[in-house]
Structures are given as structure tokens and as C-alpha cells.
Short mmCIF file of C-alpha atoms in Angstrom, two decimals:
data_model
loop_
_atom_site.label_atom_id
_atom_site.label_comp_id
_atom_site.label_asym_id
_atom_site.label_seq_id
_atom_site.Cartn_x
_atom_site.Cartn_y
_atom_site.Cartn_z
CA MET F 38 103.12 109.01 112.21
CA GLN F 39 101.73 109.03 108.67
CA ALA F 40 99.96 106.06 107.12
CA LEU F 41 100.07 104.92 103.50
CA GLY F 42 96.66 103.33 103.75
CA ARG F 43 93.56 102.77 105.82
CA GLN F 44 91.60 99.57 106.11
CA ILE F 45 88.04 99.12 107.25
CA LEU F 46 87.18 95.60 108.39
CA VAL F 47 83.46 94.93 108.51
CA GLU F 48 81.50 92.01 109.92
CA PHE F 49 78.02 92.05 108.35
CA TYR F 50 75.65 89.89 110.43
CA ASP F 51 72.02 88.91 109.73
CA CYS F 52 72.18 89.70 106.03
CA ASP F 53 69.71 88.61 103.35
CA THR F 54 70.77 85.02 102.72
CA GLU F 55 69.45 84.99 99.15
CA ILE F 56 71.65 87.96 98.28
CA LEU F 57 74.65 86.31 99.95
CA LYS F 58 74.20 83.32 97.60
CA ASP F 59 73.89 85.46 94.46
CA GLU F 60 77.29 86.07 92.85
CA GLN F 61 75.92 88.58 90.34
CA ALA F 62 74.09 90.56 93.03
CA ILE F 63 77.23 90.60 95.19
CA ARG F 64 79.40 91.72 92.27
CA THR F 65 76.94 94.48 91.33
CA ALA F 66 76.77 95.70 94.93
CA MET F 67 80.56 95.73 95.22
CA ILE F 68 81.13 97.61 91.95
CA GLU F 69 78.38 100.11 92.76
CA ALA F 70 79.82 100.61 96.24
CA CYS F 71 83.26 101.33 94.75
CA LEU F 72 81.78 103.93 92.39
CA ILE F 73 79.76 105.54 95.21
CA GLY F 74 82.92 105.62 97.33
CA LYS F 75 84.78 107.36 94.48
CA ALA F 76 87.15 104.44 93.97
CA THR F 77 88.66 103.78 90.56
CA VAL F 78 87.91 100.17 89.59
CA VAL F 79 90.88 98.42 87.96
CA THR F 80 89.64 94.83 87.79
CA ASP F 81 87.50 92.37 89.69
CA THR F 82 87.12 88.67 90.25
CA PHE F 83 84.21 86.80 91.86
CA HIS F 84 83.69 83.12 92.54
CA SER F 85 80.77 81.03 93.81
CA PHE F 86 81.42 78.07 96.06
CA SER F 87 79.49 74.82 96.24
CA PRO F 88 76.90 74.55 97.67
CA PHE F 89 76.85 78.31 98.34
CA GLY F 90 79.00 81.27 99.35
CA VAL F 91 80.66 83.93 97.25
CA SER F 92 84.20 85.31 97.38
CA GLY F 93 85.14 88.37 95.42
CA VAL F 94 87.70 91.11 95.17
CA VAL F 95 87.63 94.41 93.37
CA VAL F 96 91.12 95.78 92.78
CA ILE F 97 90.88 99.55 92.80
CA ALA F 98 93.54 102.13 92.00
CA GLU F 99 93.39 102.94 95.72
CA SER F 100 94.02 99.26 96.81
CA HIS F 101 91.16 96.69 97.11
CA VAL F 102 87.75 95.74 98.42
CA ALA F 103 87.13 92.08 99.30
CA ILE F 104 84.06 90.13 100.36
CA HIS F 105 83.41 86.60 101.58
CA THR F 106 79.87 85.45 102.25
CA TRP F 107 78.58 82.59 104.39
CA PRO F 108 74.86 82.42 103.51
CA GLU F 109 74.38 79.57 105.99
CA TYR F 110 75.23 82.04 108.77
CA GLY F 111 73.77 85.18 107.15
CA PHE F 112 77.29 86.56 107.41
CA ALA F 113 79.66 88.48 105.15
CA ALA F 114 83.18 89.66 105.92
CA VAL F 115 84.28 92.75 104.00
CA ASP F 116 87.64 94.50 103.81
CA ILE F 117 87.91 97.99 102.39
CA PHE F 118 91.60 98.81 101.93
CA THR F 119 92.23 102.28 100.54
CA CYS F 120 94.91 104.89 100.10
CA GLY F 121 94.73 108.49 99.03
CA GLU F 122 92.47 111.33 100.03
CA THR F 123 89.93 111.20 97.19
CA ILE F 124 88.17 107.99 98.21
CA ALA F 125 85.27 107.83 100.68
CA PRO F 126 85.47 104.31 102.17
CA TRP F 127 82.58 104.83 104.58
CA ASP F 128 80.26 105.72 101.69
CA LEU F 129 81.34 102.45 100.14
CA PHE F 130 80.54 100.68 103.41
CA HIS F 131 77.07 102.27 103.67
CA HIS F 132 76.13 101.09 100.22
CA LEU F 133 77.18 97.51 100.94
CA ASN F 134 75.39 97.54 104.28
CA LYS F 135 72.14 98.43 102.50
CA ALA F 136 72.69 96.16 99.49
CA LEU F 137 73.31 93.09 101.65
CA GLY F 138 70.18 93.72 103.73
CA CYS F 139 72.36 93.70 106.83
CA LYS F 140 70.61 94.01 110.21
CA HIS F 141 73.70 94.61 112.32
CA HIS F 142 77.41 94.91 111.83
CA SER F 143 80.69 95.64 113.57
CA ASN F 144 83.52 97.69 112.13
CA MET F 145 87.16 98.35 112.76
CA GLU F 146 89.38 100.90 111.02
CA LEU F 147 93.13 100.38 110.89
CA LYS F 148 96.01 102.45 109.59
CA ARG F 149 98.36 100.52 107.31
CA GLY F 150 101.97 101.30 106.44
CA LEU F 151 102.92 103.67 109.22
CA PHE F 152 106.01 105.84 108.72
CA ASP F 153 107.43 108.53 110.95
CA THR F 154 107.82 111.45 108.55
CA GLY F 155 107.20 114.26 110.99
CA ASP F 156 104.88 116.78 109.35
CA GLU F 157 105.73 115.62 105.84
CA PRO F 158 102.78 113.93 104.09
CA LEU F 159 103.23 110.52 102.46
CA ARG F 160 102.50 110.43 98.74
CA HIS F 161 100.17 107.70 97.51
CA LYS F 162 100.65 105.69 94.36
CA SER F 163 96.99 106.13 93.44
CA GLU F 164 97.61 109.85 93.02
CA GLU F 165 100.44 109.06 90.66
CA ALA F 166 98.41 106.48 88.76
CA ILE F 167 95.35 108.56 87.95
CA MET P 246 83.14 81.99 120.56
CA GLN P 247 83.94 80.29 117.28
CA ALA P 248 85.34 82.13 114.25
CA LEU P 249 84.60 81.49 110.59
CA GLY P 250 87.93 82.90 109.52
CA ARG P 251 91.30 84.20 110.58
CA GLN P 252 93.15 87.09 109.05
CA ILE P 253 96.83 87.88 109.26
CA LEU P 254 97.73 91.49 108.51
CA VAL P 255 101.39 91.99 107.70
CA GLU P 256 103.43 95.15 107.26
CA PHE P 257 106.61 94.25 105.36
CA TYR P 258 109.19 97.03 105.79
CA ASP P 259 112.61 97.43 104.15
CA CYS P 260 111.90 95.03 101.30
CA ASP P 261 113.88 94.66 98.07
CA THR P 262 112.57 97.60 96.04
CA GLU P 263 113.30 95.92 92.70
CA ILE P 264 111.12 92.97 93.65
CA LEU P 265 108.36 95.33 94.84
CA LYS P 266 108.30 96.88 91.35
CA ASP P 267 108.19 93.53 89.53
CA GLU P 268 104.61 92.38 88.95
CA GLN P 269 105.66 88.95 87.70
CA ALA P 270 107.98 88.37 90.67
CA ILE P 271 105.24 89.43 93.08
CA ARG P 272 102.67 87.19 91.40
CA THR P 273 105.05 84.22 91.44
CA ALA P 274 105.84 84.79 95.12
CA MET P 275 102.15 85.04 96.01
CA ILE P 276 101.13 81.90 94.12
CA GLU P 277 104.09 79.95 95.51
CA ALA P 278 103.23 81.15 99.01
CA CYS P 279 99.65 79.95 98.59
CA LEU P 280 100.82 76.51 97.50
CA ILE P 281 103.32 76.30 100.36
CA GLY P 282 100.55 77.34 102.77
CA LYS P 283 98.33 74.54 101.39
CA ALA P 284 95.80 77.00 99.98
CA THR P 285 93.73 76.06 96.92
CA VAL P 286 94.18 78.79 94.30
CA VAL P 287 90.92 79.70 92.55
CA THR P 288 91.96 82.76 90.55
CA ASP P 289 94.29 85.75 90.74
CA THR P 290 94.61 89.27 89.46
CA PHE P 291 97.65 91.55 89.53
CA HIS P 292 98.14 95.10 88.35
CA SER P 293 101.13 97.43 88.04
CA PHE P 294 100.73 101.11 88.74
CA SER P 295 102.53 103.99 87.09
CA PRO P 296 105.31 104.78 87.80
CA PHE P 297 105.61 101.76 90.12
CA GLY P 298 103.78 99.70 92.69
CA VAL P 299 101.91 96.44 92.35
CA SER P 300 98.49 95.42 93.67
CA GLY P 301 97.38 91.83 93.52
CA VAL P 302 94.92 89.40 94.99
CA VAL P 303 94.83 85.64 94.91
CA VAL P 304 91.36 84.29 95.58
CA ILE P 305 91.74 80.94 97.30
CA ALA P 306 89.08 78.38 98.23
CA GLU P 307 89.87 79.38 101.81
CA SER P 308 89.28 83.18 101.18
CA HIS P 309 92.04 85.46 99.80
CA VAL P 310 95.58 86.78 99.95
CA ALA P 311 96.18 90.41 98.94
CA ILE P 312 99.31 92.50 98.46
CA HIS P 313 99.99 96.17 97.80
CA THR P 314 103.55 97.37 97.28
CA TRP P 315 105.04 100.83 97.64
CA PRO P 316 108.56 100.44 96.19
CA GLU P 317 109.32 104.09 96.97
CA TYR P 318 109.04 103.21 100.67
CA GLY P 319 110.34 99.63 100.46
CA PHE P 320 106.97 98.66 101.89
CA ALA P 321 104.35 96.01 101.19
CA ALA P 322 101.05 95.45 102.97
CA VAL P 323 99.78 91.88 102.89
CA ASP P 324 96.49 90.37 104.08
CA ILE P 325 96.14 86.64 104.49
CA PHE P 326 92.47 85.84 105.06
CA THR P 327 91.74 82.15 105.53
CA CYS P 328 89.14 79.73 106.79
CA GLY P 329 89.29 76.04 107.49
CA GLU P 330 91.81 73.91 109.30
CA THR P 331 93.83 72.62 106.37
CA ILE P 332 95.61 75.85 105.48
CA ALA P 333 98.86 77.02 107.10
CA PRO P 334 98.76 80.83 106.81
CA TRP P 335 102.01 81.36 108.68
CA ASP P 336 103.88 79.14 106.19
CA LEU P 337 102.43 81.40 103.52
CA PHE P 338 103.68 84.43 105.43
CA HIS P 339 107.20 82.99 105.85
CA HIS P 340 107.54 82.42 102.11
CA LEU P 341 106.47 85.97 101.26
CA ASN P 342 108.77 87.39 103.91
CA LYS P 343 111.72 85.66 102.24
CA ALA P 344 110.60 86.32 98.65
CA LEU P 345 110.23 90.06 99.23
CA GLY P 346 113.67 90.32 100.83
CA CYS P 347 112.03 91.86 103.87
CA LYS P 348 114.31 93.07 106.67
CA HIS P 349 111.62 93.65 109.30
CA HIS P 350 107.89 93.30 109.62
CA SER P 351 104.97 93.58 111.99
CA ASN P 352 102.03 91.22 112.14
CA MET P 353 98.55 91.06 113.58
CA GLU P 354 96.20 88.09 113.59
CA LEU P 355 92.46 88.64 113.84
CA LYS P 356 89.49 86.32 114.11
CA ARG P 357 86.71 87.08 111.61
CA GLY P 358 83.04 86.12 111.79
CA LEU P 359 82.65 85.33 115.47
CA PHE P 360 79.61 83.30 116.54
CA ASP P 361 78.70 82.01 119.94
CA THR P 362 78.04 78.32 119.25
CA GLY P 363 79.14 76.93 122.59
CA ASP P 364 81.30 73.87 121.95
CA GLU P 365 79.83 73.30 118.50
CA PRO P 366 82.39 73.88 115.72
CA LEU P 367 81.55 76.17 112.80
CA ARG P 368 81.64 74.48 109.42
CA HIS P 369 83.62 76.24 106.68
CA LYS P 370 82.55 76.58 103.10
CA SER P 371 86.01 75.60 101.90
CA GLU P 372 85.50 72.15 103.37
CA GLU P 373 82.28 71.87 101.44
CA ALA P 374 83.80 73.24 98.24
CA ILE P 375 86.78 70.90 97.94
#
């Protein structure tokens, strides 16, 4: 079975609550992480909630990276959805882990878009787009 | 254990390839799905890839909904990440399933942000934001 994409789901616990409240700091960390992970940033959108909490998504040529923060619980949920062979999603993860001041985390990696192509590789749109 | 969020991961196979290529149709379907699912749309961003394929994310007060389409495989990957009790993520799913002309799909539902609070419910930022 060949997969079109891979997705890393991360639960960041015991993060720096001040960073989790700071939309600009979160956006900077996310963009930097994408660059470190060799993703091609297409566009991004971030939003602060009242009284606190930030949601943001960076659309990358290789899919997307999303974050939701709950400062009141010191928690952030991150999804790193990628396709193609050029991106390094775990480098992206490591940068976010450090930038959020996370003390512990749990991760899961999934394959998305499974097709039975035998030995034939699946082409990725990101390779066509760049 | 109480969860801050829930996430539905959907693999839409054998979709209408013309719809999967159509950024405006995808965006309309996503926004409509959010409204049907009682989500509060905050912002959205969609992008078409060359030669085809659409990526898009709708940031909602309750987290986000993301889509990536591979028209060449008739495939779309969708994530529906929500928090709070007011949203109906499966209604959102049903609308997308119909709008994409999907013939078969597979789904997974995850709990995100688990905390051991005993019987105490976890408050959600979306309830504070609205």
C-alpha cells in the first residue's frame, strides 16, 4: 500500500502559557518550523480567541500545519499533514516543541490516502506544484 | 478522562474529479458544511495547485476543517477538528460526502487533549469566545 500523505498528530502538554496566549509568537514559531522542515509556505491564517487561545493554520505546498492552543491548560494540539519526500515533518515538530516550551508531549503518525499500487510509487501534487 | 477536542479524519475515495479540481466548488462545500454543522466560521483560505488539486482550511471558533484534494486519484483527505458541545461534526461530514460526489469513504474519530479531571468537565475556549 502506498500513501499520498502522512500526518503527525501532536499533543503538547505543559507548555509555556504566555507563549500559548501570544498569537504573534505562535505564528512566528509555526512559520519558522515550516521553513526548518523544508515546507513551502503558501499562506497562513491565525486568530486569537477571547479571553485567550490561538488557532492558526499554515497552508503549505505539501498540505498544512495547524495549531490550537489552550493556555488555561498549558496545552496545544498540532497537526502536521504533509506529502512528498522533500519535507522533514519531524524537524518541524522539534522546532515547535522547543518554541512552545513544552515539557512533555505525545505523538501519533498516520498514513493518509492509501492506495494499492503494488510497487508503483504515488506521485504527489507538491512535486508538480514546485 | 476528558477531552478538549475531537477530530474526525476522513478519506473520501472515488469522488467527482471535476469537483475536486474546482477551488470555488470546494470552498463553497466547505463553508456550507461548516454552517450545516453549526460551526462558527472565523476565516478561510483556499489554494489551487498546478496542474490540479486544492488545499483549503476553514478556521472555525471550534477549531478547524481542512481539505486536500488529489483529482488524479479521485481522492480527498478531510480533517474536522472541533471542540465544544454545540457543533455537529458528523452533519458537516455528511454534507461534504454528498458535495464531493464521494462513492466510498473511511473515517476515524479521535479525542484530542485528554486530561484526567475526574467527573469535572473541561471548559472549551469556543464557549468563552462566542
